[in-house]
Tab-separated table of C-alpha atoms in Angstrom:
chain	number	residue	atom	x	y	z
A	1382	MET	CA	79.540	76.481	70.453
A	1383	LEU	CA	82.826	77.530	72.173
A	1384	ASP	CA	84.970	76.306	69.317
A	1385	GLU	CA	82.804	78.485	66.725
A	1386	LEU	CA	83.163	81.706	69.108
A	1387	LEU	CA	86.941	81.293	69.597
A	1388	ALA	CA	87.240	80.781	65.315
A	1389	ALA	CA	85.809	83.823	64.975
A	1390	TRP	CA	87.340	85.505	67.794
A	1391	ILE	CA	90.834	84.871	67.085
A	1392	SER	CA	91.033	85.411	63.833
A	1393	ARG	CA	90.220	89.410	63.924
A	1394	GLN	CA	93.168	89.543	67.001
A	1395	ARG	CA	96.177	91.496	66.162
A	1396	TRP	CA	98.457	88.492	67.326
A	1397	PHE	CA	97.018	85.959	65.300
A	1398	GLY	CA	99.381	84.991	62.376
A	1399	GLY	CA	96.647	83.362	60.031
A	1400	LYS	CA	95.389	86.219	58.836
A	1401	GLY	CA	93.748	86.451	55.507
A	1402	ARG	CA	93.262	83.152	55.353
A	1403	PRO	CA	90.165	81.152	56.335
A	1404	ILE	CA	90.072	79.048	59.347
A	1405	ASP	CA	89.476	75.240	58.692
A	1406	GLU	CA	89.035	73.901	62.279
A	1407	LEU	CA	89.459	75.302	65.924
A	1408	SER	CA	89.991	72.689	68.794
A	1409	ILE	CA	90.805	73.509	72.348
A	1410	ASP	CA	93.826	71.062	73.120
A	1411	SER	CA	93.921	71.982	77.038
A	1412	ASP	CA	91.392	73.581	79.083
A	1413	VAL	CA	92.782	74.381	82.783
A	1414	GLU	CA	90.481	75.911	85.598
A	1415	LEU	CA	92.577	78.504	87.128
A	1416	THR	CA	90.141	79.650	89.631
A	1417	PRO	CA	86.181	80.015	89.140
A	1418	GLY	CA	85.509	81.957	86.270
A	1419	LEU	CA	88.883	81.929	84.648
A	1420	ARG	CA	90.198	79.093	82.574
A	1421	HIS	CA	93.466	78.615	80.723
A	1422	LEU	CA	93.373	77.145	76.958
A	1423	ILE	CA	95.578	76.223	74.330
A	1424	VAL	CA	93.333	75.990	70.938
A	1425	ALA	CA	94.628	74.728	67.754
A	1426	VAL	CA	93.940	76.180	64.377
A	1427	TRP	CA	93.966	74.798	61.454
A	1428	GLN	CA	94.507	76.539	57.978
A	1429	GLU	CA	95.550	75.089	54.565
A	1430	GLY	CA	96.215	71.687	56.398
A	1431	SER	CA	98.850	73.637	58.500
A	1432	ARG	CA	98.157	73.760	62.487
A	1433	ASP	CA	99.040	76.481	65.229
A	1434	ARG	CA	98.589	76.727	68.486
A	1435	TYR	CA	97.614	80.012	70.768
A	1436	GLN	CA	96.957	80.469	74.443
A	1437	VAL	CA	94.073	82.576	75.718
A	1438	LEU	CA	93.133	83.270	79.198
A	1439	LEU	CA	89.333	82.824	78.744
A	1440	GLY	CA	86.973	84.832	81.693
A	1441	GLU	CA	83.507	84.186	82.367
A	1442	ARG	CA	81.258	86.733	83.888
A	1443	ASP	CA	77.516	87.008	84.220
A	1444	GLU	CA	77.816	90.813	83.633
A	1445	LEU	CA	80.402	92.440	81.458
A	1446	PRO	CA	81.527	95.717	82.919
A	1447	ASP	CA	82.311	98.652	80.285
A	1448	ARG	CA	85.881	98.345	80.621
A	1449	LEU	CA	85.730	94.961	79.221
A	1450	THR	CA	83.642	95.083	76.486
A	1451	HIS	CA	86.350	95.277	73.921
A	1452	ALA	CA	87.813	91.647	75.074
A	1453	LEU	CA	84.330	90.267	74.482
A	1454	VAL	CA	84.952	86.892	72.854
A	1455	GLY	CA	81.062	86.046	72.747
A	1456	THR	CA	78.012	84.462	74.753
A	1457	ILE	CA	76.894	81.266	75.771
A	1458	GLY	CA	73.763	81.195	77.574
A	1459	ASP	CA	73.460	83.854	80.019
A	1460	GLY	CA	77.246	84.303	80.302
A	1461	TYR	CA	79.909	86.349	78.836
A	1462	LEU	CA	83.362	84.901	77.685
A	1463	TYR	CA	85.951	87.755	77.257
A	1464	ASP	CA	89.973	87.750	77.009
A	1465	ALA	CA	90.775	87.592	80.552
A	1466	LEU	CA	93.950	89.190	80.090
A	1467	HIS	CA	92.344	92.574	80.087
A	1468	ASP	CA	90.833	92.013	83.294
A	1469	SER	CA	92.968	93.643	86.303
A	1470	GLU	CA	90.766	91.511	88.928
A	1471	ARG	CA	91.493	88.216	87.401
A	1472	THR	CA	95.141	88.257	86.219
A	1473	GLY	CA	96.194	88.201	89.764
A	1474	TRP	CA	96.614	84.559	89.660
A	1475	LEU	CA	99.909	84.931	87.416
A	1476	LEU	CA	101.903	86.983	90.351
A	1477	ASP	CA	100.577	84.534	92.644
A	1478	GLY	CA	101.088	81.415	90.829
A	1479	MET	CA	104.646	82.380	90.170
A	1480	ALA	CA	105.585	83.213	93.636
A	1481	ARG	CA	104.448	79.935	95.143
A	1482	ASP	CA	105.543	77.804	92.510
A	1483	GLU	CA	102.411	76.545	91.586
A	1484	THR	CA	101.352	73.734	89.063
A	1485	ARG	CA	98.023	72.834	88.412
A	1486	SER	CA	96.904	70.483	85.473
A	1487	GLY	CA	100.007	70.812	83.787
A	1488	LEU	CA	100.920	74.482	84.218
A	1489	ARG	CA	103.806	75.367	86.046
A	1490	MET	CA	104.088	78.644	87.322
A	1491	ARG	CA	108.010	79.161	88.598
A	1492	HIS	CA	109.820	82.079	90.046
A	1493	VAL	CA	113.741	82.713	89.700
A	1494	PRO	CA	115.560	81.366	92.821
A	1495	GLY	CA	116.154	83.923	95.148
A	1496	VAL	CA	113.676	86.675	94.333
A	1497	THR	CA	110.721	87.543	96.037
A	1498	ILE	CA	107.291	88.642	93.767
A	1499	ASP	CA	105.154	91.282	95.323
A	1500	THR	CA	101.426	89.617	94.365
A	1501	THR	CA	99.950	92.952	95.249
A	1502	PRO	CA	99.990	95.052	91.783
A	1503	ARG	CA	97.297	95.053	89.336
A	1504	SER	CA	97.734	94.757	85.792
A	1505	LEU	CA	97.714	96.791	82.453
A	1506	VAL	CA	97.688	95.308	79.156
A	1507	LEU	CA	100.380	97.119	76.716
A	1508	GLY	CA	98.598	97.834	73.397
A	1509	ALA	CA	101.355	97.916	70.999
A	1510	GLU	CA	102.654	94.161	70.235
A	1511	GLN	CA	101.944	92.685	67.418
A	1512	SER	CA	102.349	88.941	68.492
A	1513	ASN	CA	102.102	88.677	72.167
A	1514	THR	CA	100.858	90.514	74.747
A	1515	SER	CA	102.177	91.793	78.116
A	1516	LEU	CA	101.041	92.817	81.274
A	1517	VAL	CA	102.406	95.712	83.515
A	1518	TYR	CA	101.928	95.267	87.167
A	1519	GLY	CA	102.419	98.656	88.661
A	1520	ASP	CA	105.894	100.063	88.666
A	1521	SER	CA	107.377	96.429	89.273
A	1522	TYR	CA	107.045	93.817	86.599
A	1523	ILE	CA	106.292	93.382	82.955
A	1524	CYS	CA	104.859	89.723	81.996
A	1525	LYS	CA	105.006	88.659	78.501
A	1526	LEU	CA	102.663	86.136	77.447
A	1527	PHE	CA	103.271	84.216	74.277
A	1528	ARG	CA	100.098	83.940	71.935
A	1529	ARG	CA	101.322	81.709	68.981
A	1530	LEU	CA	102.795	78.477	71.199
A	1531	ILE	CA	106.070	76.721	69.359
A	1532	PRO	CA	106.848	73.814	71.370
A	1533	GLY	CA	110.307	74.167	73.560
A	1534	VAL	CA	112.068	76.875	75.712
A	1535	ASN	CA	111.660	80.258	74.738
A	1536	PRO	CA	115.244	81.758	73.642
A	1537	GLU	CA	114.452	85.040	75.664
A	1538	LEU	CA	113.993	82.681	79.129
A	1539	GLU	CA	116.934	80.902	78.538
A	1540	ILE	CA	119.082	83.743	78.120
A	1541	ILE	CA	117.960	86.144	80.732
A	1542	THR	CA	118.074	83.726	83.425
A	1543	ALA	CA	121.614	82.689	82.239
A	1544	LEU	CA	122.755	86.255	82.246
A	1545	ALA	CA	121.044	87.185	85.471
A	1546	GLY	CA	122.718	84.369	86.970
A	1547	ARG	CA	126.077	86.022	86.021
A	1548	ASN	CA	124.813	89.016	87.158
A	1549	ALA	CA	125.334	90.580	83.462
A	1550	PRO	CA	124.860	94.296	83.351
A	1551	HIS	CA	122.050	95.713	80.843
A	1552	ILE	CA	119.288	93.082	81.258
A	1553	ALA	CA	115.917	93.257	82.861
A	1554	GLN	CA	116.241	90.923	85.881
A	1555	PRO	CA	113.771	87.889	85.454
A	1556	TYR	CA	111.338	87.241	87.984
A	1557	GLY	CA	109.329	84.137	86.869
A	1558	TRP	CA	107.974	82.101	84.129
A	1559	ILE	CA	104.969	79.863	83.291
A	1560	GLU	CA	105.426	76.369	81.017
A	1561	THR	CA	104.032	73.506	80.279
A	1562	ASP	CA	104.535	70.460	78.283
A	1563	LEU	CA	103.530	70.565	74.312
A	1564	ASP	CA	104.163	67.909	72.086
A	1565	GLY	CA	106.240	66.159	75.116
A	1566	THR	CA	108.507	69.146	75.340
A	1567	ASN	CA	109.028	71.463	78.107
A	1568	THR	CA	107.122	75.182	76.694
A	1569	THR	CA	107.669	78.663	77.550
A	1570	LEU	CA	104.128	79.999	77.937
A	1571	ALA	CA	105.129	83.605	79.453
A	1572	ILE	CA	107.935	85.539	81.059
A	1573	MET	CA	108.088	87.996	83.635
A	1574	GLN	CA	110.764	90.672	83.910
A	1575	GLU	CA	111.507	93.886	85.988
A	1576	PHE	CA	109.596	96.579	84.390
A	1577	LEU	CA	111.819	99.559	83.754
A	1578	THR	CA	110.706	102.619	85.297
A	1579	PRO	CA	111.650	105.644	84.114
A	1580	ALA	CA	112.893	104.541	80.871
A	1581	ASN	CA	113.070	105.642	77.262
A	1582	ASP	CA	112.800	103.341	74.321
A	1583	GLY	CA	115.978	103.651	71.906
A	1584	TRP	CA	113.765	104.429	68.771
A	1585	ASP	CA	111.975	107.050	69.776
A	1586	LEU	CA	115.377	109.074	71.517
A	1587	ALA	CA	116.715	108.221	68.067
A	1588	LEU	CA	113.480	109.967	66.033
A	1589	ALA	CA	113.603	112.787	68.580
A	1590	SER	CA	117.318	113.479	67.314
A	1591	VAL	CA	116.404	113.556	63.934
A	1592	ARG	CA	113.575	115.925	64.485
A	1593	ASP	CA	115.828	118.026	66.028
A	1594	LEU	CA	118.512	118.120	63.568
A	1595	TYR	CA	115.856	118.791	60.392
A	1596	ALA	CA	114.627	121.668	62.447
A	1597	SER	CA	118.150	123.310	62.841
A	1598	LEU	CA	119.880	125.452	60.371
A	1599	PRO	CA	120.861	124.006	57.387
A	1600	GLU	CA	124.504	125.125	57.416
A	1601	LEU	CA	124.520	123.404	61.036
A	1602	PRO	CA	126.457	120.181	61.633
A	1603	ALA	CA	125.235	117.287	63.120
A	1604	ALA	CA	127.687	117.492	66.006
A	1605	GLU	CA	126.156	121.000	67.106
A	1606	ALA	CA	122.445	120.552	66.836
A	1607	GLY	CA	120.335	119.949	69.458
A	1608	GLY	CA	119.543	116.399	70.981
A	1609	ASP	CA	122.746	115.053	69.339
A	1610	PHE	CA	122.406	111.741	69.925
A	1611	ALA	CA	126.297	110.488	69.248
A	1612	ALA	CA	127.299	110.087	72.979
A	1613	GLU	CA	124.014	107.351	73.337
A	1614	ALA	CA	125.311	105.700	70.314
A	1615	VAL	CA	128.787	105.544	71.745
A	1616	ARG	CA	127.288	104.066	75.065
A	1617	LEU	CA	125.145	101.726	73.339
A	1618	GLY	CA	128.015	100.283	71.170
A	1619	SER	CA	129.874	99.595	74.390
A	1620	ALA	CA	126.564	97.766	76.150
A	1621	THR	CA	126.037	95.760	72.792
A	1622	ALA	CA	129.700	94.497	73.262
A	1623	ARG	CA	129.233	93.735	77.136
A	1624	VAL	CA	126.253	91.658	76.350
A	1625	HIS	CA	127.983	89.890	73.423
A	1626	HIS	CA	130.734	88.982	76.017
A	1627	GLU	CA	128.471	87.921	78.441
A	1628	LEU	CA	126.730	85.743	76.485
A	1629	ALA	CA	129.885	84.303	74.828
A	1630	ALA	CA	130.769	83.155	78.836
A	1631	ALA	CA	127.357	81.916	79.347
A	1632	PHE	CA	126.938	79.722	76.534
A	1633	PRO	CA	128.817	77.239	74.192
A	1634	THR	CA	130.933	78.714	71.701
A	1635	SER	CA	132.213	77.579	68.380
A	1636	ILE	CA	133.830	78.603	64.790
A	1637	VAL	CA	132.899	78.152	61.414
A	1638	GLU	CA	135.176	77.001	58.677
A	1639	ILE	CA	136.571	78.631	55.967
A	1640	HIS	CA	134.295	76.279	53.568
A	1641	GLU	CA	131.116	77.008	55.555
A	1642	VAL	CA	131.806	81.044	55.110
A	1643	LYS	CA	132.038	80.694	51.607
A	1644	ARG	CA	128.607	78.702	52.076
A	1645	MET	CA	127.287	81.633	53.995
A	1646	ALA	CA	128.531	83.881	51.389
A	1647	GLU	CA	126.496	81.480	48.713
A	1648	GLY	CA	123.195	81.805	50.706
A	1649	PHE	CA	123.129	85.290	50.663
A	1650	ARG	CA	123.328	85.519	46.819
A	1651	ARG	CA	120.422	82.896	46.706
A	1652	ARG	CA	118.554	85.498	48.698
A	1653	LEU	CA	119.532	88.605	46.689
A	1654	GLY	CA	118.451	86.315	43.466
A	1655	ARG	CA	115.242	85.897	44.910
A	1656	ALA	CA	114.778	89.683	45.554
A	1657	VAL	CA	115.810	90.878	42.327
A	1658	ALA	CA	112.963	88.646	41.092
A	1659	GLU	CA	110.535	90.273	43.455
A	1660	VAL	CA	111.507	93.460	43.320
A	1661	PRO	CA	113.189	95.148	40.191
A	1662	GLU	CA	114.397	98.243	42.040
A	1663	LEU	CA	117.112	95.967	43.516
A	1664	ARG	CA	118.633	95.275	39.916
A	1665	GLU	CA	120.642	98.368	39.724
A	1666	HIS	CA	122.369	97.426	42.902
A	1667	VAL	CA	123.254	93.752	42.031
A	1668	SER	CA	126.972	94.411	41.165
A	1669	ALA	CA	127.907	96.271	44.207
A	1670	ILE	CA	125.633	93.824	46.304
A	1671	GLU	CA	127.845	91.066	44.776
A	1672	ALA	CA	130.878	92.708	45.291
A	1673	ALA	CA	130.604	92.600	49.030
A	1674	TYR	CA	129.684	89.187	48.991
A	1675	HIS	CA	132.692	88.283	46.899
A	1676	GLN	CA	134.859	89.760	49.661
A	1677	VAL	CA	133.397	87.607	52.272
A	1678	GLU	CA	134.292	84.322	49.725
A	1679	LEU	CA	138.056	85.853	49.931
A	1680	LEU	CA	138.294	85.604	53.870
A	1681	THR	CA	140.849	83.304	55.146
A	1682	SER	CA	139.939	82.665	58.541
A	1683	GLU	CA	137.421	81.124	60.595
A	1684	VAL	CA	134.504	82.948	62.197
A	1685	PRO	CA	133.748	82.787	65.708
A	1686	VAL	CA	130.209	82.454	66.300
A	1687	GLN	CA	128.103	82.458	69.527
A	1688	ARG	CA	124.545	82.949	71.266
A	1689	VAL	CA	123.106	86.492	70.101
A	1690	HIS	CA	120.114	88.471	70.151
A	1691	GLY	CA	119.332	87.710	66.732
A	1692	ASP	CA	116.721	90.509	66.457
A	1693	TYR	CA	118.949	93.670	67.173
A	1694	HIS	CA	117.579	97.124	66.653
A	1695	LEU	CA	116.739	100.288	68.102
A	1696	GLY	CA	113.321	99.098	69.231
A	1697	GLN	CA	114.863	96.462	71.654
A	1698	VAL	CA	116.628	98.599	73.798
A	1699	MET	CA	115.894	100.977	76.873
A	1700	ARG	CA	117.762	104.043	78.125
A	1701	THR	CA	117.143	104.369	81.632
A	1702	PRO	CA	118.580	106.762	84.172
A	1703	THR	CA	121.670	105.194	84.472
A	1704	ASP	CA	122.544	103.082	81.198
A	1705	TRP	CA	121.242	101.105	78.250
A	1706	VAL	CA	118.882	97.842	78.949
A	1707	ILE	CA	118.495	95.236	76.008
A	1708	LEU	CA	115.428	93.513	75.677
A	1709	ASP	CA	113.194	90.839	73.556
A	1710	PHE	CA	116.291	88.182	73.221
A	1711	GLU	CA	113.878	85.713	71.610
A	1712	GLY	CA	115.320	86.340	68.471
A	1713	GLU	CA	113.162	86.423	65.388
A	1714	PRO	CA	109.585	85.288	66.024
A	1715	GLY	CA	108.549	84.125	62.906
A	1716	GLN	CA	111.632	81.667	62.755
A	1717	PRO	CA	111.915	78.132	63.515
A	1718	LEU	CA	113.063	77.738	67.575
A	1719	ALA	CA	116.081	75.993	66.233
A	1720	GLU	CA	117.120	78.490	64.163
A	1721	ARG	CA	116.602	81.582	66.929
A	1722	ARG	CA	118.762	79.424	69.473
A	1723	ALA	CA	121.450	78.665	66.915
A	1724	LEU	CA	124.801	80.284	67.134
A	1725	TYR	CA	125.959	83.277	64.650
A	1726	SER	CA	128.790	85.943	64.689
A	1727	PRO	CA	127.908	88.931	66.731
A	1728	LEU	CA	128.579	91.125	63.950
A	1729	ARG	CA	124.929	90.145	62.721
A	1730	ASP	CA	123.576	92.002	65.937
A	1731	VAL	CA	125.726	94.868	65.097
A	1732	ALA	CA	124.908	95.122	61.536
A	1733	GLY	CA	121.124	95.084	62.804
A	1734	MET	CA	121.486	98.141	64.584
A	1735	LEU	CA	123.247	99.821	62.106
A	1736	ARG	CA	120.647	99.202	60.114
A	1737	SER	CA	118.010	100.532	62.696
A	1738	PHE	CA	120.124	103.716	62.530
A	1739	ASP	CA	119.309	104.375	58.905
A	1740	TYR	CA	116.012	103.436	59.295
A	1741	ALA	CA	115.796	106.122	62.207
A	1742	ALA	CA	117.580	108.477	59.841
A	1743	ARG	CA	114.807	108.432	57.123
A	1744	HIS	CA	111.970	107.244	58.565
A	1745	LEU	CA	110.725	110.717	58.355
A	1746	LEU	CA	111.366	111.556	55.193
A	1747	ALA	CA	108.811	109.009	53.676
A	1748	GLY	CA	106.015	111.113	51.848
A	1749	HIS	CA	107.483	114.116	53.463
A	1750	ALA	CA	107.403	117.412	50.960
A	1751	GLN	CA	111.080	117.758	51.772
A	1752	ALA	CA	112.345	114.849	51.682
A	1753	GLU	CA	114.877	115.286	48.829
A	1754	GLU	CA	116.217	118.385	50.247
A	1755	LEU	CA	116.653	116.611	53.895
A	1756	GLU	CA	118.307	113.533	52.538
A	1757	PRO	CA	121.961	115.102	53.048
A	1758	ARG	CA	120.852	115.792	56.702
A	1759	ALA	CA	119.521	112.054	57.044
A	1760	GLN	CA	122.763	110.713	55.641
A	1761	GLU	CA	124.753	112.922	57.934
A	1762	TRP	CA	123.110	111.705	60.903
A	1763	ALA	CA	123.228	108.363	59.980
A	1764	ASP	CA	127.011	108.326	59.277
A	1765	ARG	CA	127.732	110.353	62.656
A	1766	ASN	CA	125.748	107.574	64.922
A	1767	ARG	CA	126.645	104.615	63.360
A	1768	ALA	CA	130.218	105.550	63.418
A	1769	ALA	CA	129.718	106.272	67.189
A	1770	PHE	CA	128.303	102.776	67.761
A	1771	LEU	CA	131.192	100.949	66.088
A	1772	ASP	CA	133.349	103.330	68.415
A	1773	GLY	CA	131.534	101.968	71.230
A	1774	TYR	CA	131.298	98.465	70.410
A	1775	THR	CA	135.215	98.348	70.130
A	1776	GLU	CA	135.915	100.372	73.434
A	1777	GLY	CA	133.371	97.922	75.059
A	1778	GLY	CA	135.550	94.910	73.685
A	1779	GLY	CA	133.896	94.278	70.844
A	1780	VAL	CA	136.339	93.244	67.868
A	1781	ILE	CA	135.593	94.120	64.322
A	1782	SER	CA	139.155	93.453	62.335
A	1783	PRO	CA	139.719	94.454	58.585
A	1784	ALA	CA	138.414	90.702	57.925
A	1785	ASP	CA	135.273	91.406	60.188
A	1786	ALA	CA	134.527	94.689	58.393
A	1787	ALA	CA	134.124	92.563	55.129
A	1788	LEU	CA	131.872	89.991	56.943
A	1789	LEU	CA	129.745	93.065	58.660
A	1790	ARG	CA	128.970	94.852	55.388
A	1791	ALA	CA	128.034	91.425	53.778
A	1792	PHE	CA	125.455	90.864	57.119
A	1793	GLU	CA	124.166	94.357	56.720
A	1794	LEU	CA	123.364	94.465	52.877
A	1795	SER	CA	121.804	91.203	53.083
A	1796	LYS	CA	119.722	92.441	55.717
A	1797	ALA	CA	118.751	95.531	53.559
A	1798	VAL	CA	117.851	93.231	50.640
A	1799	TYR	CA	115.507	91.721	53.367
A	1800	GLU	CA	113.909	95.057	54.188
A	1801	VAL	CA	113.426	96.140	50.637
A	1802	VAL	CA	111.229	92.886	49.681
A	1803	TYR	CA	109.717	93.438	53.180
A	1804	GLU	CA	108.658	97.065	52.411
A	1805	ALA	CA	107.911	96.491	48.865
A	1806	ARG	CA	105.003	93.852	50.389
A	1807	ASN	CA	103.985	96.019	52.722
A	1808	ARG	CA	104.939	99.480	52.941
A	1809	PRO	CA	105.877	100.264	49.206
A	1810	SER	CA	106.711	104.013	49.980
A	1811	TRP	CA	109.279	103.216	52.265
A	1812	ILE	CA	111.519	101.448	49.810
A	1813	PRO	CA	113.962	104.203	49.461
A	1814	ILE	CA	115.008	103.797	53.461
A	1815	PRO	CA	116.518	100.152	52.512
A	1816	LEU	CA	117.757	100.897	49.051
A	1817	ALA	CA	120.221	103.784	50.379
A	1818	ALA	CA	122.158	101.242	51.928
A	1819	PHE	CA	123.152	100.140	48.571
A	1820	ARG	CA	124.703	103.640	47.861
A	1821	PRO	CA	128.712	104.338	48.468
A	1822	ARG	CA	129.655	105.262	51.919
């Protein structure tokens, strides 16, 4: 009965990765009672021969208050079962367990050595996430629970604890985590960090700047329009370089030999070929993209590689009253764990942020009645802030040599090719945003 309830409920959740496909079977792999009326579940979901596992905090009440009706899973007998992450009266166990380094039936709750966790704040669920669920405890902590579980230590936990151990700037202080063994492998279930308040999301700040530019007089340069973002882009570039430096110091580094660099260019080409077959609008840009990839094949020096952010864009950074803070070091959630923990050129992160500036500049043009008229303004904003970010990156110690510039351009175009395919599948009206990346600059 519980299996059936969970199968019907889980298929409707935003964070469920198997939407659009029938659930063949759901089983409960782990069921741990935390307190009376509160259980931690790990459920296995089978679809088309493959298995994914998810964690669920399951609450049970004799009566369900109105504030929890949206979290209802179902009823068994006279009891109401619900997603207890939405119940601030029950989620205190997260803080208590981490504060005490508690272990219960294979669940290990740990705090970072040397920190003290205040167990009094009550929680509130953030509603914007697609793949995880985050709880904010007062003004102190944010605890991110990974819904879909992948065996292994999450890269974000690995990175933020290592950087915090070096007293690195530009990160949110880690406080604790929850783990268990999955397939015999230590696996991260949740991470708790400092909650940044007051702070503003980088994407929101960038869009505010773009709106100000669009609303200004047409003859007014971006540098003189209200809300100019360039100074912030410089600071963000410098923060990015500093974090790359800290990552290189905290983890092993390596180099990519010349023959492997050429293989990288071949990989870019293969992805381009698949993309063109799916999105014909790319075809007219193939020669320009191929020319950029060819420049990578002409490189004669090795490429340094290290741990990087892996999914870097304006939505992953927060502006506090004092500086920029970089969040979400887990890499691209849909990729295998080994790939997210692999070594890459830091230019991959730089390219991701450059693409994000282009998206911010043109995001408001999708469906806009004056899109064609405002396009030059969008390009002006993007060019100004991309250049400012790169200036800040080099001022902060990042290296972009002439050879690096060729690799950076290839990373950026490869990212834009991926974006074209993504938009074609999900938001066709947005295809012009990534297509603009292939115009001569």
